[in-house]
Amino acid sequence: MSFKNPALSNPKARVQSFTIPVNLPYTDPASANYYNNIFWIAPAKCVVDSVEARWGTASTSGTVTVHKVPSGTAAGSGTDLLASTISTAGTAATKTAGTLSSTAATLELAAGDGLQLVDSGTLTNLVDLNVTVGLHWIP
């Protein structure tokens, strides 16, 4: 059974928002090996509304961002959804909101587009990274 876009079933309904969480537990976030995969594939058209992160122990000087990876594009070759990366060297156990790209087309995902966490900097000491992407369906 194929996925039916909720925005098409009742276009007069309120915006149908949802979140996609990705969690790297324990010391996994300190290793770049855990950032190479697509963590979600859009089943229908949607728009990114927010990217928020929180961690248990801060990194030395690391950062994280989320990329949109279109279908047919290799992981690691996507487009950054944020205007700037989120520093994971900040205060632990504190929600940190990313600043979204100001380009509307960048924030739109087509059916089949994926989301990928991308790291940079020094991840040493980073523990329990949680990133949540907020989205809503579009027709």
PDB file of C-alpha atoms in Angstrom, residues 2 5 16 64 67 79 83 103 108 133 138:
ATOM      1  CA  SER A   2       1.487   3.335  -0.999  1.00  0.00           C
ATOM      2  CA  ASN A   5       0.013  12.541   1.495  1.00  0.00           C
ATOM      3  CA  GLN A  16      -0.411  18.818   9.463  1.00  0.00           C
ATOM      4  CA  VAL A  64      26.128  19.318  13.576  1.00  0.00           C
ATOM      5  CA  HIS A  67      21.281  17.987   4.940  1.00  0.00           C
ATOM      6  CA  THR A  79      22.179  20.590   0.697  1.00  0.00           C
ATOM      7  CA  ALA A  83      22.060  28.831   7.557  1.00  0.00           C
ATOM      8  CA  THR A 103      15.906  29.775   0.637  1.00  0.00           C
ATOM      9  CA  GLU A 108      11.110  21.697   0.558  1.00  0.00           C
ATOM     10  CA  VAL A 133      13.456  17.920  12.591  1.00  0.00           C
ATOM     11  CA  ILE A 138       2.375  20.158   1.453  1.00  0.00           C
TER      12      ILE A 138
END
